[in-house]
Short mmCIF file of C-alpha atoms in Angstrom, two decimals:
data_model
loop_
_atom_site.label_atom_id
_atom_site.label_comp_id
_atom_site.label_asym_id
_atom_site.label_seq_id
_atom_site.Cartn_x
_atom_site.Cartn_y
_atom_site.Cartn_z
CA UNK Y 1 0.01 -0.03 0.14
CA UNK Y 2 1.48 3.49 -0.98
CA UNK Y 3 2.19 5.65 1.82
CA UNK Y 4 0.37 8.99 2.34
CA UNK Y 5 2.68 11.98 0.74
CA UNK Y 6 4.58 9.55 -1.52
CA UNK Y 7 2.06 9.50 -4.42
CA UNK Y 8 -1.32 11.24 -5.09
CA UNK Y 9 -4.56 9.66 -6.39
CA UNK Y 10 -6.46 11.14 -9.16
CA UNK Y 11 -8.89 13.08 -6.92
CA UNK Y 12 -6.24 14.88 -5.23
CA UNK Y 13 -4.50 15.81 -8.58
CA UNK Y 14 -7.68 17.10 -9.77
CA UNK Y 15 -8.16 19.29 -6.83
CA UNK Y 16 -4.56 20.58 -7.10
CA UNK Y 17 -5.20 21.41 -10.77
CA UNK Y 18 -8.58 23.08 -9.82
CA UNK Y 19 -6.81 24.98 -7.26
CA UNK Y 20 -4.05 26.17 -9.61
CA UNK Y 21 -6.55 27.13 -12.18
CA UNK Y 22 -8.43 29.08 -9.60
CA UNK Y 23 -5.53 31.09 -8.51
CA UNK Y 24 -4.46 31.74 -12.27
CA UNK Y 25 -7.90 33.20 -12.71
CA UNK Y 26 -7.63 35.31 -9.62
CA UNK Y 27 -4.29 36.57 -10.75
CA UNK Y 28 -5.93 37.59 -14.06
CA UNK Y 29 -8.86 39.32 -12.13
CA UNK Y 30 -6.48 41.34 -9.97
CA UNK Y 31 -4.37 42.39 -13.05
CA UNK Y 32 -7.79 43.44 -14.82
CA UNK Y 33 -8.61 45.35 -11.74
CA UNK Y 34 -5.14 47.14 -11.83
CA UNK Y 35 -5.75 47.99 -15.54
CA UNK Y 36 -9.13 49.46 -14.94
CA UNK Y 37 -7.53 51.70 -12.24
CA UNK Y 38 -4.80 52.86 -14.77
CA UNK Y 39 -7.68 53.80 -17.06
CA UNK Y 40 -9.48 55.84 -14.57
CA UNK Y 41 -6.23 57.59 -13.76
CA UNK Y 42 -5.68 58.25 -17.39
CA UNK Y 43 -8.76 60.77 -17.37
CA UNK Y 44 -6.80 63.06 -15.30
CA UNK Y 45 -3.17 62.41 -15.92
CA UNK Y 46 -2.35 61.71 -19.42
CA UNK Y 47 1.16 60.03 -18.71
CA UNK Y 48 -0.25 57.63 -16.50
CA UNK Y 49 -0.27 54.91 -19.05
CA UNK Y 50 3.60 54.70 -19.23
CA UNK Y 51 5.23 51.98 -17.54
CA UNK Y 52 6.40 54.35 -14.76
CA UNK Y 53 2.83 55.30 -14.32
CA UNK Y 54 1.90 51.54 -14.04
CA UNK Y 55 4.35 51.03 -11.17
CA UNK Y 56 3.42 54.07 -9.38
CA UNK Y 57 -0.48 52.73 -9.66
CA UNK Y 58 0.75 49.48 -8.40
CA UNK Y 59 2.84 51.16 -5.60
CA UNK Y 60 -0.46 52.93 -4.58
CA UNK Y 61 -2.06 49.84 -3.72
CA UNK Y 62 0.32 47.69 -1.57
CA UNK Y 63 -1.94 45.11 -0.98
CA UNK Y 64 -1.90 44.06 -4.73
CA UNK Y 65 1.77 43.66 -4.70
CA UNK Y 66 1.80 41.57 -1.56
CA UNK Y 67 -1.18 39.41 -2.70
CA UNK Y 68 -0.10 39.10 -6.58
CA UNK Y 69 3.32 38.05 -5.48
CA UNK Y 70 1.88 35.00 -3.21
CA UNK Y 71 -0.61 34.12 -5.85
CA UNK Y 72 2.22 33.71 -8.40
CA UNK Y 73 4.25 31.81 -5.93
CA UNK Y 74 1.27 29.35 -5.35
CA UNK Y 75 0.66 28.85 -8.81
CA UNK Y 76 4.37 28.19 -9.70
CA UNK Y 77 4.48 25.89 -6.55
CA UNK Y 78 1.22 23.83 -7.62
CA UNK Y 79 2.55 23.42 -11.16
CA UNK Y 80 5.85 22.21 -10.12
CA UNK Y 81 4.45 19.81 -7.76
CA UNK Y 82 1.70 18.55 -10.33
CA UNK Y 83 4.41 18.16 -12.88
CA UNK Y 84 6.58 16.19 -10.52
CA UNK Y 85 4.03 13.92 -9.30
CA UNK Y 86 1.56 13.30 -12.32
CA UNK Y 87 3.87 10.46 -13.86
CA UNK Y 88 3.16 8.47 -10.58
CA UNK Y 89 -0.60 8.80 -10.81
CA UNK Y 90 -1.22 5.92 -13.45
CA UNK Y 91 0.64 3.47 -11.04
CA UNK Y 92 -1.23 4.89 -7.79
CA UNK Y 93 -4.43 4.27 -9.79
CA UNK Y 94 -3.66 0.51 -10.87
CA UNK Y 95 -2.39 -0.34 -7.50
CA UNK Y 96 -5.44 1.21 -5.69
CA UNK Y 97 -7.87 -0.64 -8.17
CA UNK Y 98 -6.18 -3.84 -7.29
CA UNK Y 99 -6.58 -3.41 -3.63
CA UNK Y 100 -10.07 -2.04 -4.09
CA UNK Y 101 -10.98 -5.18 -5.69
CA UNK Y 102 -9.41 -7.24 -2.89
CA UNK Y 103 -10.40 -5.23 0.22
CA UNK Y 104 -12.87 -2.31 -0.44
CA UNK Y 105 -13.13 -1.15 3.15
CA UNK Y 106 -9.49 -0.70 3.54
CA UNK Y 107 -9.58 1.61 0.27
CA UNK Y 108 -12.37 3.67 1.73
CA UNK Y 109 -10.39 4.24 4.92
CA UNK Y 110 -7.29 5.24 2.98
CA UNK Y 111 -9.35 7.91 0.92
CA UNK Y 112 -10.50 9.29 4.14
CA UNK Y 113 -7.08 9.55 5.46
CA UNK Y 114 -5.74 11.19 2.35
CA UNK Y 115 -8.60 13.76 2.41
CA UNK Y 116 -7.84 14.73 5.92
CA UNK Y 117 -4.19 14.95 5.26
CA UNK Y 118 -4.95 17.03 2.15
CA UNK Y 119 -7.00 19.34 4.64
CA UNK Y 120 -4.17 19.79 7.00
CA UNK Y 121 -1.76 20.60 4.12
CA UNK Y 122 -4.10 23.24 2.88
CA UNK Y 123 -4.33 24.80 6.26
CA UNK Y 124 -0.53 24.56 6.46
CA UNK Y 125 -0.31 26.26 3.24
CA UNK Y 126 -2.52 29.17 4.60
CA UNK Y 127 -0.28 29.60 7.56
CA UNK Y 128 2.80 29.54 5.32
CA UNK Y 129 1.34 32.18 2.99
CA UNK Y 130 0.54 34.31 5.95
CA UNK Y 131 4.18 33.70 7.06
CA UNK Y 132 5.42 34.55 3.62
CA UNK Y 133 3.56 37.85 3.81
CA UNK Y 134 5.44 38.75 6.90
CA UNK Y 135 8.77 37.57 5.58
CA UNK Y 136 8.26 39.66 2.50
CA UNK Y 137 7.69 42.86 4.40
CA UNK Y 138 10.44 42.16 6.88
CA UNK Y 139 12.87 41.47 3.92
CA UNK Y 140 12.07 44.80 2.17
CA UNK Y 141 12.28 46.55 5.44
CA UNK Y 142 15.82 44.97 6.14
CA UNK Y 143 16.94 45.49 2.67
CA UNK Y 144 16.27 49.13 2.50
CA UNK Y 145 16.96 50.60 5.80
CA UNK Y 146 20.09 50.19 8.17
CA UNK Y 147 20.39 49.68 11.78
CA UNK Y 148 20.16 52.87 14.01
CA UNK Y 149 23.21 51.70 16.25
CA UNK Y 150 25.68 53.12 14.19
CA UNK Y 151 24.07 56.59 14.16
CA UNK Y 152 23.32 56.57 17.70
CA UNK Y 153 27.13 55.72 18.41
CA UNK Y 154 28.61 58.70 16.66
CA UNK Y 155 25.60 60.97 17.88
CA UNK Y 156 26.40 60.27 21.33
CA UNK Y 157 30.17 61.23 20.42
CA UNK Y 158 29.18 64.40 18.71
CA UNK Y 159 27.04 65.23 21.85
CA UNK Y 160 29.96 64.76 24.29
CA UNK Y 161 32.16 66.92 22.23
CA UNK Y 162 29.66 69.93 22.01
CA UNK Y 163 28.95 69.46 25.80
CA UNK Y 164 32.31 69.98 26.58
CA UNK Y 165 32.46 72.96 24.04
CA UNK Y 166 29.75 74.65 25.74
CA UNK Y 167 31.19 74.29 29.12
CA UNK Y 168 34.44 75.82 28.00
CA UNK Y 169 32.85 78.54 26.28
CA UNK Y 170 30.49 79.30 29.17
CA UNK Y 171 33.51 79.55 31.45
CA UNK Y 172 35.34 81.87 29.15
CA UNK Y 173 32.02 84.01 28.93
CA UNK Y 174 32.05 84.20 32.65
CA UNK Y 175 35.70 85.37 32.83
CA UNK Y 176 34.80 88.35 30.48
CA UNK Y 177 32.51 89.62 33.19
CA UNK Y 178 30.38 90.92 30.58
CA UNK Y 179 26.45 90.61 30.15
CA UNK Y 180 26.04 87.92 27.22
CA UNK Y 181 23.66 85.15 27.09
CA UNK Y 182 24.23 82.22 29.19
CA UNK Y 183 24.66 78.90 27.45
CA UNK Y 184 22.33 76.30 28.64
CA UNK Y 185 22.47 72.68 27.69
CA UNK Y 186 22.57 71.37 24.19
CA UNK Y 187 19.68 69.21 22.75
CA UNK Y 188 20.09 66.87 19.61
CA UNK Y 189 17.43 67.23 17.27
CA UNK Y 190 16.84 65.94 13.85
CA UNK Y 191 17.32 62.78 11.88
CA UNK Y 192 20.96 61.99 13.02
CA UNK Y 193 19.93 62.28 16.74
CA UNK Y 194 16.70 60.46 16.21
CA UNK Y 195 18.56 57.71 14.22
CA UNK Y 196 16.38 58.10 11.12
CA UNK Y 197 18.87 60.08 8.89
CA UNK Y 198 18.71 59.35 5.12
CA UNK Y 199 22.39 59.67 4.89
CA UNK Y 200 24.16 57.06 7.14
CA UNK Y 201 27.70 58.00 6.39
CA UNK Y 202 27.54 61.74 6.03
CA UNK Y 203 24.56 63.29 8.22
CA UNK Y 204 24.50 66.73 9.76
CA UNK Y 205 24.10 66.75 13.34
CA UNK Y 206 21.86 69.49 14.48
CA UNK Y 207 21.87 70.74 18.21
CA UNK Y 208 19.78 73.14 19.87
CA UNK Y 209 21.74 75.44 22.27
CA UNK Y 210 19.53 77.12 24.77
CA UNK Y 211 20.33 80.58 25.46
CA UNK Y 212 19.24 82.08 28.86
CA UNK Y 213 19.11 85.84 29.54
CA UNK Y 214 22.13 87.30 31.66
CA UNK Y 215 21.56 88.88 35.19
CA UNK Y 216 19.45 91.87 34.98
CA UNK Y 217 17.76 90.97 31.60
CA UNK Y 218 14.71 88.89 30.52
CA UNK Y 219 13.58 87.58 27.12
CA UNK Y 220 10.12 87.80 26.00
CA UNK Y 221 8.18 87.66 22.75
CA UNK Y 222 6.42 90.49 21.15
CA UNK Y 223 2.86 90.95 22.62
CA UNK Y 224 0.33 88.69 20.79
CA UNK Y 225 0.00 84.93 20.21
CA UNK Y 226 2.91 82.48 19.30
CA UNK Y 227 3.45 82.98 15.67
CA UNK Y 228 5.56 80.93 13.19
CA UNK Y 229 7.93 83.91 13.26
CA UNK Y 230 8.46 86.44 15.98
CA UNK Y 231 10.99 88.82 17.60
CA UNK Y 232 12.65 88.37 20.92
CA UNK Y 233 12.32 91.43 23.10
CA UNK Y 234 15.33 92.00 25.59
CA UNK Y 235 14.03 94.07 28.71
CA UNK Y 236 15.96 95.22 31.65
CA UNK Y 237 15.00 94.25 35.28
CA UNK Y 238 15.65 95.54 38.54
CA UNK Y 239 18.59 93.81 40.63
CA UNK Y 240 18.77 96.11 43.63
CA UNK Y 241 17.34 93.67 45.94
CA UNK Y 242 18.80 90.61 44.12
CA UNK Y 243 21.22 88.63 45.99
CA UNK Y 244 24.53 88.35 43.89
CA UNK Y 245 25.37 85.03 42.59
CA UNK Y 246 28.79 85.53 41.51
CA UNK Y 247 29.82 89.01 42.02
CA UNK Y 248 28.18 92.34 42.90
CA UNK Y 249 26.61 94.29 39.98
CA UNK Y 250 24.78 97.53 39.47
CA UNK Y 251 21.19 97.65 38.59
CA UNK Y 252 20.85 98.82 35.16
CA UNK Y 253 17.49 100.48 35.81
CA UNK Y 254 18.48 102.55 39.16
CA UNK Y 255 22.21 103.37 38.65
CA UNK Y 256 23.32 106.48 36.94
CA UNK Y 257 24.67 106.23 33.45
CA UNK Y 258 28.33 107.49 34.79
CA UNK Y 259 28.35 104.67 37.10
CA UNK Y 260 27.49 102.11 34.58
CA UNK Y 261 29.75 103.41 32.06
CA UNK Y 262 32.78 103.50 34.43
CA UNK Y 263 32.19 100.54 36.78
CA UNK Y 264 30.33 97.97 34.67
CA UNK Y 265 30.24 96.41 31.21
CA UNK Y 266 27.57 97.39 28.86
CA UNK Y 267 24.20 95.52 29.02
CA UNK Y 268 23.07 92.90 26.42
CA UNK Y 269 20.96 95.74 24.76
CA UNK Y 270 24.45 97.49 23.65
CA UNK Y 271 26.01 94.19 22.44
CA UNK Y 272 24.03 91.77 20.80
CA UNK Y 273 20.64 93.61 20.01
CA UNK Y 274 19.43 95.81 17.48
CA UNK Y 275 17.09 98.16 19.11
CA UNK Y 276 15.47 96.22 21.91
CA UNK Y 277 15.22 93.07 19.96
CA UNK Y 278 17.97 90.16 20.45
CA UNK Y 279 19.87 90.01 16.98
CA UNK Y 280 20.41 86.48 15.39
CA UNK Y 281 23.40 87.42 13.31
CA UNK Y 282 25.29 89.28 16.03
CA UNK Y 283 24.56 86.30 18.44
CA UNK Y 284 25.99 83.90 15.85
CA UNK Y 285 29.14 86.02 15.40
CA UNK Y 286 29.62 86.30 19.12
CA UNK Y 287 29.34 82.48 19.53
CA UNK Y 288 31.61 81.61 16.67
CA UNK Y 289 34.35 83.84 18.15
CA UNK Y 290 34.04 81.89 21.44
CA UNK Y 291 34.43 78.48 19.78
CA UNK Y 292 37.57 79.73 17.83
CA UNK Y 293 39.11 80.83 21.38
CA UNK Y 294 38.26 77.51 23.24
CA UNK Y 295 38.58 75.06 20.49
CA UNK Y 296 42.12 73.99 21.58
CA UNK Y 297 41.07 73.71 25.15
CA UNK Y 298 38.15 71.40 24.14
CA UNK Y 299 40.59 69.19 22.26
CA UNK Y 300 42.49 68.54 25.49
CA UNK Y 301 39.32 67.55 27.27
CA UNK Y 302 38.66 64.40 25.09
CA UNK Y 303 40.66 61.20 24.96
CA UNK Y 304 40.39 60.87 21.08
CA UNK Y 305 41.94 63.77 19.46
CA UNK Y 306 40.22 65.65 16.56
CA UNK Y 307 40.35 68.80 14.38
CA UNK Y 308 37.65 71.46 14.75
CA UNK Y 309 37.18 74.16 11.98
CA UNK Y 310 34.40 77.03 12.27
CA UNK Y 311 32.76 77.35 9.07
CA UNK Y 312 30.88 80.61 7.91
CA UNK Y 313 27.30 80.86 8.88
CA UNK Y 314 24.92 83.95 9.44
CA UNK Y 315 22.18 82.35 11.81
CA UNK Y 316 24.15 79.42 13.41
CA UNK Y 317 27.42 77.86 14.39
CA UNK Y 318 28.43 75.39 11.86
CA UNK Y 319 31.74 73.34 12.68
CA UNK Y 320 33.45 70.69 10.85
CA UNK Y 321 35.21 67.97 13.13
CA UNK Y 322 37.73 65.69 11.56
CA UNK Y 323 38.09 62.56 13.80
CA UNK Y 324 41.33 60.75 14.40
CA UNK Y 325 39.97 57.72 12.23
CA UNK Y 326 39.75 59.87 9.21
CA UNK Y 327 35.81 60.52 9.54
CA UNK Y 328 34.46 64.14 9.02
CA UNK Y 329 31.40 65.16 10.67
CA UNK Y 330 29.44 68.52 10.19
CA UNK Y 331 27.83 69.91 13.17
CA UNK Y 332 25.34 72.86 13.38
CA UNK Y 333 24.70 74.46 16.69
CA UNK Y 334 21.28 76.40 16.33
CA UNK Y 335 20.38 78.99 19.15
CA UNK Y 336 17.09 78.92 20.85
CA UNK Y 337 15.01 80.84 23.51
CA UNK Y 338 12.69 78.56 25.46
CA UNK Y 339 9.11 79.66 25.65
CA UNK Y 340 8.43 79.40 29.54
CA UNK Y 341 8.86 75.74 30.76
CA UNK Y 342 7.50 74.15 27.63
CA UNK Y 343 9.23 72.04 24.89
CA UNK Y 344 8.96 74.76 22.26
CA UNK Y 345 11.51 77.27 21.63
CA UNK Y 346 12.21 80.40 19.16
CA UNK Y 347 15.30 79.49 17.17
CA UNK Y 348 17.72 81.17 14.91
CA UNK Y 349 17.11 78.32 12.23
CA UNK Y 350 16.68 79.76 8.80
CA UNK Y 351 17.57 79.17 5.24
CA UNK Y 352 20.65 80.95 4.36
CA UNK Y 353 19.56 81.60 0.74
CA UNK Y 354 16.42 83.42 1.86
CA UNK Y 355 16.61 86.80 3.47
CA UNK Y 356 15.24 87.23 6.77
CA UNK Y 357 15.44 90.07 9.41
CA UNK Y 358 18.37 89.63 11.51
CA UNK Y 359 15.94 90.23 14.46
CA UNK Y 360 13.53 87.53 13.17
CA UNK Y 361 13.34 84.27 15.02
CA UNK Y 362 11.44 81.02 14.17
CA UNK Y 363 9.32 78.96 16.16
CA UNK Y 364 10.97 75.64 16.57
CA UNK Y 365 9.14 72.36 17.62
CA UNK Y 366 12.18 70.05 17.26
CA UNK Y 367 12.55 69.10 20.84
CA UNK Y 368 8.81 68.38 21.13
CA UNK Y 369 9.03 66.26 18.00
CA UNK Y 370 11.98 64.36 19.17
CA UNK Y 371 10.23 63.60 22.53
CA UNK Y 372 6.95 62.59 20.54
CA UNK Y 373 8.88 60.09 18.18
CA UNK Y 374 10.56 58.39 21.03
CA UNK Y 375 7.51 57.95 23.07
CA UNK Y 376 5.91 56.53 20.01
CA UNK Y 377 8.96 54.28 19.39
CA UNK Y 378 8.79 52.93 23.01
CA UNK Y 379 5.35 51.61 22.31
CA UNK Y 380 5.77 49.91 18.86
CA UNK Y 381 7.18 46.29 18.40
CA UNK Y 382 10.60 47.23 16.65
CA UNK Y 383 12.36 50.04 14.92
CA UNK Y 384 10.17 49.88 11.51
CA UNK Y 385 9.05 53.73 12.42
CA UNK Y 386 12.56 54.68 11.99
CA UNK Y 387 12.70 52.55 8.75
CA UNK Y 388 9.68 54.20 7.23
CA UNK Y 389 11.26 57.75 7.95
CA UNK Y 390 14.41 56.62 6.51
CA UNK Y 391 13.01 55.05 3.25
CA UNK Y 392 10.57 57.98 2.75
CA UNK Y 393 13.05 60.69 3.33
CA UNK Y 394 15.67 59.17 1.03
CA UNK Y 395 13.29 59.45 -2.01
CA UNK Y 396 12.53 62.99 -1.14
CA UNK Y 397 15.93 64.15 -2.32
CA UNK Y 398 15.55 66.48 -5.42
CA UNK Y 399 11.75 67.07 -4.85
CA UNK Y 400 9.89 70.05 -3.38
CA UNK Y 401 8.91 67.91 -0.36
CA UNK Y 402 10.81 68.59 2.79
CA UNK Y 403 11.63 65.97 5.35
CA UNK Y 404 9.63 68.28 7.83
CA UNK Y 405 6.47 67.64 5.57
CA UNK Y 406 7.15 63.96 5.62
CA UNK Y 407 7.74 63.89 9.45
CA UNK Y 408 4.41 65.91 10.08
CA UNK Y 409 2.50 63.09 8.03
CA UNK Y 410 4.09 60.42 10.00
CA UNK Y 411 3.32 62.02 13.24
CA UNK Y 412 -0.36 62.60 12.47
CA UNK Y 413 -0.58 58.92 11.38
CA UNK Y 414 0.85 57.68 14.51
CA UNK Y 415 -2.15 59.46 16.39
CA UNK Y 416 -4.73 57.79 14.22
CA UNK Y 417 -3.36 54.18 13.62
CA UNK Y 418 -2.70 51.56 16.26
CA UNK Y 419 1.07 51.66 17.35
CA UNK Y 420 1.15 47.80 17.20
CA UNK Y 421 0.90 47.94 13.29
CA UNK Y 422 3.99 49.72 13.09
CA UNK Y 423 6.28 46.84 12.75
CA UNK Y 424 8.38 44.93 9.89
CA UNK Y 425 5.69 42.74 9.16
CA UNK Y 426 3.37 45.56 8.12
CA UNK Y 427 6.15 47.62 6.69
CA UNK Y 428 4.71 47.95 3.27
CA UNK Y 429 1.18 48.89 4.61
CA UNK Y 430 2.57 51.61 6.75
CA UNK Y 431 4.42 53.07 3.82
CA UNK Y 432 1.07 52.83 1.81
CA UNK Y 433 -0.52 54.87 4.49
CA UNK Y 434 2.09 57.67 4.47
CA UNK Y 435 1.82 57.95 0.55
CA UNK Y 436 -2.06 58.08 0.78
CA UNK Y 437 -2.26 60.44 3.60
CA UNK Y 438 0.19 62.71 1.82
CA UNK Y 439 -1.75 62.38 -1.41
CA UNK Y 440 -5.08 63.36 0.28
CA UNK Y 441 -3.37 66.34 1.73
CA UNK Y 442 -2.08 67.57 -1.59
CA UNK Y 443 -5.40 67.16 -2.92
CA UNK Y 444 -6.96 69.25 -0.29
CA UNK Y 445 -4.03 71.72 -0.26
CA UNK Y 446 -3.95 71.34 3.47
CA UNK Y 447 -1.61 69.73 6.03
CA UNK Y 448 -2.02 71.04 9.47
CA UNK Y 449 1.00 71.78 11.63
CA UNK Y 450 1.20 69.01 14.33
CA UNK Y 451 1.43 71.07 17.38
CA UNK Y 452 -0.93 73.93 16.62
CA UNK Y 453 -4.24 73.33 18.31
CA UNK Y 454 -3.92 69.50 18.34
CA UNK Y 455 -5.82 67.83 20.90
CA UNK Y 456 -4.07 64.53 20.31
CA UNK Y 457 -0.77 65.57 21.78
CA UNK Y 458 0.51 63.38 24.61
CA UNK Y 459 0.66 64.71 27.98
CA UNK Y 460 4.20 64.34 28.17
CA UNK Y 461 4.80 67.02 25.51
CA UNK Y 462 4.62 70.45 27.22
CA UNK Y 463 3.31 73.24 25.26
CA UNK Y 464 2.62 76.96 25.88
CA UNK Y 465 -1.05 77.80 26.35
CA UNK Y 466 -0.90 80.01 23.39
CA UNK Y 467 -0.07 77.22 21.19
CA UNK Y 468 -2.59 74.76 22.72
CA UNK Y 469 -5.42 77.39 21.84
CA UNK Y 470 -4.07 78.40 18.41
CA UNK Y 471 -5.77 77.59 15.36
CA UNK Y 472 -4.67 74.75 12.85
CA UNK Y 473 -1.86 76.20 10.96
CA UNK Y 474 -1.72 75.10 7.35
CA UNK Y 475 1.70 74.00 6.07
CA UNK Y 476 0.32 73.72 2.49
CA UNK Y 477 -1.08 77.32 2.49
CA UNK Y 478 1.34 78.22 -0.49
CA UNK Y 479 -0.44 75.35 -2.38
CA UNK Y 480 -3.84 76.94 -1.91
CA UNK Y 481 -2.72 80.26 -3.11
CA UNK Y 482 -0.53 79.33 -5.96
CA UNK Y 483 -2.20 76.71 -8.57
CA UNK Y 484 1.08 76.47 -10.49
CA UNK Y 485 2.84 75.37 -7.40
CA UNK Y 486 -0.08 72.85 -6.56
CA UNK Y 487 0.08 71.33 -10.05
CA UNK Y 488 3.85 71.14 -9.62
CA UNK Y 489 3.59 69.32 -6.31
CA UNK Y 490 1.06 66.73 -7.68
CA UNK Y 491 3.62 65.96 -10.54
CA UNK Y 492 6.32 65.50 -7.98
CA UNK Y 493 4.28 63.24 -5.83
CA UNK Y 494 3.90 60.79 -8.92
CA UNK Y 495 7.59 60.85 -9.38
CA UNK Y 496 7.78 60.32 -5.48
CA UNK Y 497 5.61 57.06 -6.01
CA UNK Y 498 7.79 55.77 -8.67
CA UNK Y 499 10.77 56.44 -6.96
CA UNK Y 500 9.74 54.67 -3.79
CA UNK Y 501 8.52 51.51 -5.90
CA UNK Y 502 11.98 51.40 -7.46
CA UNK Y 503 13.66 51.83 -4.33
CA UNK Y 504 11.65 49.03 -2.62
CA UNK Y 505 11.33 46.34 -5.46
CA UNK Y 506 14.24 46.99 -7.96
#
């Protein structure tokens, strides 16, 4: 009697053949649906019938890629299995006919056992298909991203260097006995410190350096609500009754001009301000001079030696560090004034190629964004959240979309989708969610700033009251005002889809 699994009877082969035909028909149906989607897109976008458009349409529906791949694998597998076992069917049938003529009851029991075995194999096949789906997502995620450990190792080293640099500069600042901003702790912000930088080998390390007002001074925003851009007013305060922390000082408000001129250094209003507003460019030049004067001392504080070069910059302090290993790193230190006890700052950050008044400071939510992403990462199964940011940010290069736009999309999705779904086994689905959300925002010409009037902000993120009460701020306002810019953005989105498909599958 043939053993179960060595040969297949005619009924089993028929069932396998039927299953193969069914899968082939299903594959044809899905291809027909994809063709219909492309035809529908053709009405609005004439270039969608190219192969690049077809790939973009397919990338829009990640479920199609995954399901189509599995159907194809099953068809090939069943065909191979059928072709290998079909020569044995004749001998199996003849041997079974002889046994049927001799012992009919035994053959019926054998058929039952074979049917049960087939059902079990069918269930196992479904489980394997589900496992293959997870394996495909995991493979694509691992092939297109890298481990955050390397970025984390170098970011810690950079942070240690900057920490020592700020400590040395602050000591030098105190020795000058002048009234300049106090240097607070630095905070790593951006992709390099959050470990999702798209450039693994040469990322730019951004750090936010907190500026505190010197004695006898206060910082405050212009009257009104928090805006995307604002000026920082420098005001003098009375120190007549204040206990001296380091050395006695004259009160700028209640001392005579002659006393102040002869016995005390000038106030911040006369050094780093334009009028009564803190000047970004003057502050940058002052800090750059401090770094140049103290970089030799900083080198002595480190076990590993390096070369530090200050680069020209109007609104920040950029330095290039050459490590003893030969690796070169670019560090940008941005100045920030904290709004109360919140995680929001007014920063000196701005584009060097766009003119901006030297007294204008930009609202920065970089610290709040970093805290939010790490809070979410602690609740996800693995690092696929960072992988999604890495992959999407990498394909943005050369387009009009900024990494900040992408990060805003991801943060909105993190508050509307289950965090358990941000895992490698659902990697393609999450990428599809990101692209669909961005496409919808482009169609509606609206992408709300994540921290303006958003009720879904976790309680761990501290916002100033004015920001909590603020109306939603549209990051795509320029698209609503400029039809040509909106049309260009839609074209670039199609290119983005094509790039992402090519990146993942080819």
